[in-house]
Amino acid sequence: MIGMTSYDLQACAGIPAATKQLNDTTQIFVYTGTHAQPNYGGSTLIPVGDIVTTISQFGGGGGTTCTAVIRLDHDRVSDVHYTGDNDELVGTDGICSIITRGCARQPEGTMKRSAGGIFGPVSAFHPPITPNQSTSGTYSSQSGTVVLNPDAKSSDPAVIPRTQ
C-alpha cells in the first residue's frame, strides 16, 4: 500500500473511521476492524472448543480487533501501523487483513510493487522493508521552537520555549 494515493486507498479500504490533519502535507487515516471469535459450541466427546482456545492462548493468537493507522504524506501512503489484539495463531497482525484485504486482492496502480522471492518480501512474521519518512511528514514547525523542561523541580510547564 506504500505509495498509494488517498483516492486509491479509500477505493480499496473504504472510508476511514477517523482522519487527522497533522500539518500542511501530512494526514492520518484510521481504520478499524473486528473479526468474530469462532464458536465451537458446547461440550462434546472431543472438547474442540477447549483445545482451540488453549492453543490460541499459548500460541499468541486469538485476536479479534485491529486498528490500522495510515500516514499519508503529500497525499500518498507513506507508513502503515497496526494496533490492537490483532495477532492470529500463525503470524502477527493477521486480523488486520480484514482492513487491507481489498487493497491486496486488487492492487491499485499507485501502489508500490513488492518483489523478490517466490512469495515476495512479505511474511506473516515481519512487515516488508519501507523507506524512511520524509522530513515534511514527520517534522512539525512548532516542535522546533520548544524543548522539554529539564528541571524536574521547576514550576514552569513541562514544555518550554527554546532559548537561542
Short mmCIF file of C-alpha atoms in Angstrom, two decimals:
data_model
loop_
_atom_site.label_atom_id
_atom_site.label_comp_id
_atom_site.label_asym_id
_atom_site.label_seq_id
_atom_site.Cartn_x
_atom_site.Cartn_y
_atom_site.Cartn_z
CA MET A 1 0.00 0.00 0.00
CA ILE A 2 3.05 2.27 0.29
CA GLY A 3 2.88 4.95 -2.39
CA MET A 4 -0.86 4.63 -2.93
CA THR A 5 -2.84 7.87 -3.31
CA SER A 6 -5.57 8.69 -0.79
CA TYR A 7 -8.17 8.22 -3.54
CA ASP A 8 -6.97 4.67 -4.30
CA LEU A 9 -6.68 3.89 -0.57
CA GLN A 10 -10.30 4.86 0.01
CA ALA A 11 -11.38 2.96 -3.09
CA CYS A 12 -9.94 -0.34 -1.81
CA ALA A 13 -10.05 0.02 2.01
CA GLY A 14 -13.13 2.22 2.30
CA ILE A 15 -13.78 5.48 4.08
CA PRO A 16 -11.62 5.84 7.22
CA ALA A 17 -13.28 5.82 10.64
CA ALA A 18 -11.29 8.94 11.58
CA THR A 19 -8.85 11.37 9.99
CA LYS A 20 -6.37 13.89 11.41
CA GLN A 21 -4.51 16.61 9.52
CA LEU A 22 -1.02 16.82 11.12
CA ASN A 23 0.44 19.63 9.01
CA ASP A 24 0.13 21.08 5.51
CA THR A 25 1.37 17.89 3.84
CA THR A 26 0.63 15.07 6.29
CA GLN A 27 -2.55 13.42 7.46
CA ILE A 28 -3.53 10.27 9.33
CA PHE A 29 -6.33 7.88 8.30
CA VAL A 30 -7.59 5.46 10.97
CA TYR A 31 -9.41 2.26 10.00
CA THR A 32 -10.92 -0.20 12.49
CA GLY A 33 -11.91 -3.79 12.03
CA THR A 34 -13.16 -6.69 14.12
CA HIS A 35 -13.18 -10.39 13.48
CA ALA A 36 -15.61 -12.63 15.33
CA GLN A 37 -14.06 -15.28 17.55
CA PRO A 38 -15.02 -18.76 16.30
CA ASN A 39 -17.60 -20.55 18.42
CA TYR A 40 -17.34 -24.31 18.69
CA GLY A 41 -20.47 -24.89 20.76
CA GLY A 42 -20.84 -26.83 23.97
CA SER A 43 -19.24 -29.93 25.34
CA THR A 44 -18.61 -32.85 23.01
CA LEU A 45 -16.80 -36.14 23.26
CA ILE A 46 -13.69 -34.33 21.98
CA PRO A 47 -13.64 -30.82 23.52
CA VAL A 48 -12.72 -29.00 20.28
CA GLY A 49 -13.51 -25.53 21.68
CA ASP A 50 -11.34 -26.03 24.75
CA ILE A 51 -8.44 -27.34 22.65
CA VAL A 52 -8.61 -24.44 20.17
CA THR A 53 -8.87 -21.87 22.98
CA THR A 54 -5.85 -23.36 24.76
CA ILE A 55 -3.77 -23.42 21.57
CA SER A 56 -4.76 -19.82 20.80
CA GLN A 57 -3.82 -18.59 24.26
CA PHE A 58 -0.45 -20.32 24.32
CA GLY A 59 0.29 -19.65 20.65
CA GLY A 60 -0.29 -15.89 20.80
CA GLY A 61 -3.37 -15.90 18.61
CA GLY A 62 -6.99 -15.29 19.34
CA GLY A 63 -7.11 -11.61 18.48
CA THR A 64 -10.37 -10.08 17.35
CA THR A 65 -9.73 -6.35 16.78
CA CYS A 66 -7.37 -4.23 14.77
CA THR A 67 -6.85 -0.54 14.15
CA ALA A 68 -4.81 0.48 11.12
CA VAL A 69 -3.16 3.88 11.42
CA ILE A 70 -2.09 5.02 7.95
CA ARG A 71 0.09 8.09 7.41
CA LEU A 72 -0.25 9.97 4.13
CA ASP A 73 2.50 12.39 3.10
CA HIS A 74 1.75 14.62 0.10
CA ASP A 75 -1.43 12.56 -0.46
CA ARG A 76 0.48 9.25 -0.69
CA VAL A 77 0.57 6.38 1.81
CA SER A 78 3.97 6.56 3.48
CA ASP A 79 3.51 4.42 6.60
CA VAL A 80 1.11 1.78 7.98
CA HIS A 81 0.88 0.74 11.64
CA TYR A 82 -1.43 -1.79 13.28
CA THR A 83 -2.65 -1.77 16.89
CA GLY A 84 -4.99 -3.95 18.90
CA ASP A 85 -5.14 -7.62 19.84
CA ASN A 86 -4.53 -8.35 16.20
CA ASP A 87 -2.39 -11.49 16.14
CA GLU A 88 -3.53 -14.77 14.68
CA LEU A 89 -2.26 -18.19 15.65
CA VAL A 90 0.35 -18.00 12.89
CA GLY A 91 1.98 -14.62 12.41
CA THR A 92 1.36 -11.12 13.67
CA ASP A 93 -1.19 -8.51 12.59
CA GLY A 94 -3.24 -11.20 10.83
CA ILE A 95 -6.59 -9.85 11.99
CA CYS A 96 -5.71 -6.60 10.18
CA SER A 97 -6.12 -8.33 6.85
CA ILE A 98 -9.83 -7.56 7.10
CA ILE A 99 -8.89 -3.88 6.67
CA THR A 100 -6.33 -4.21 3.88
CA ARG A 101 -7.68 -7.29 2.08
CA GLY A 102 -9.42 -5.27 -0.64
CA CYS A 103 -6.18 -3.47 -1.50
CA ALA A 104 -4.23 -6.74 -1.63
CA ARG A 105 -6.77 -8.60 -3.76
CA GLN A 106 -6.98 -5.93 -6.42
CA PRO A 107 -3.81 -3.79 -6.28
CA GLU A 108 -4.26 -0.17 -7.32
CA GLY A 109 -2.00 1.42 -9.92
CA THR A 110 -0.42 3.82 -7.44
CA MET A 111 0.77 1.08 -5.02
CA LYS A 112 4.45 0.30 -4.64
CA ARG A 113 5.09 -3.19 -6.01
CA SER A 114 6.58 -5.83 -3.70
CA ALA A 115 9.04 -8.10 -5.45
CA GLY A 116 11.62 -10.71 -4.53
CA GLY A 117 11.45 -14.43 -3.94
CA ILE A 118 8.56 -16.74 -4.61
CA PHE A 119 6.28 -15.09 -2.06
CA GLY A 120 7.88 -11.62 -2.13
CA PRO A 121 9.38 -9.81 0.85
CA VAL A 122 6.17 -10.06 2.87
CA SER A 123 5.86 -12.60 5.68
CA ALA A 124 3.35 -13.47 8.39
CA PHE A 125 6.11 -12.68 10.87
CA HIS A 126 7.58 -9.36 9.67
CA PRO A 127 6.48 -6.38 7.55
CA PRO A 128 8.13 -5.50 4.24
CA ILE A 129 11.03 -3.05 4.28
CA THR A 130 9.83 0.51 3.74
CA PRO A 131 11.78 3.72 3.15
CA ASN A 132 12.27 6.29 5.92
CA GLN A 133 9.66 9.00 6.32
CA SER A 134 10.22 12.33 4.59
CA THR A 135 11.08 15.29 6.77
CA SER A 136 7.83 17.04 5.86
CA GLY A 137 5.85 14.01 7.02
CA THR A 138 7.50 13.77 10.44
CA TYR A 139 8.53 17.30 11.40
CA SER A 140 6.31 19.96 12.88
CA SER A 141 7.49 23.55 12.63
CA GLN A 142 6.02 24.13 16.10
CA SER A 143 8.16 21.42 17.72
CA GLY A 144 11.39 23.15 16.70
CA THR A 145 10.64 26.17 18.88
CA VAL A 146 10.18 24.30 22.19
CA VAL A 147 12.08 21.83 24.36
CA LEU A 148 11.31 19.59 27.31
CA ASN A 149 11.83 21.39 30.63
CA PRO A 150 14.97 19.74 32.08
CA ASP A 151 14.30 20.91 35.66
CA ALA A 152 12.04 18.38 37.38
CA LYS A 153 11.50 20.72 40.35
CA SER A 154 10.54 23.72 38.20
CA SER A 155 7.09 25.28 38.48
CA ASP A 156 7.23 26.05 34.72
CA PRO A 157 5.32 23.84 32.22
CA ALA A 158 6.81 20.55 31.02
CA VAL A 159 7.38 22.07 27.56
CA ILE A 160 9.09 25.45 27.45
CA PRO A 161 10.24 27.79 24.65
CA ARG A 162 13.68 27.01 23.20
CA THR A 163 16.29 29.58 24.16
CA GLN A 164 18.57 30.79 21.38
#
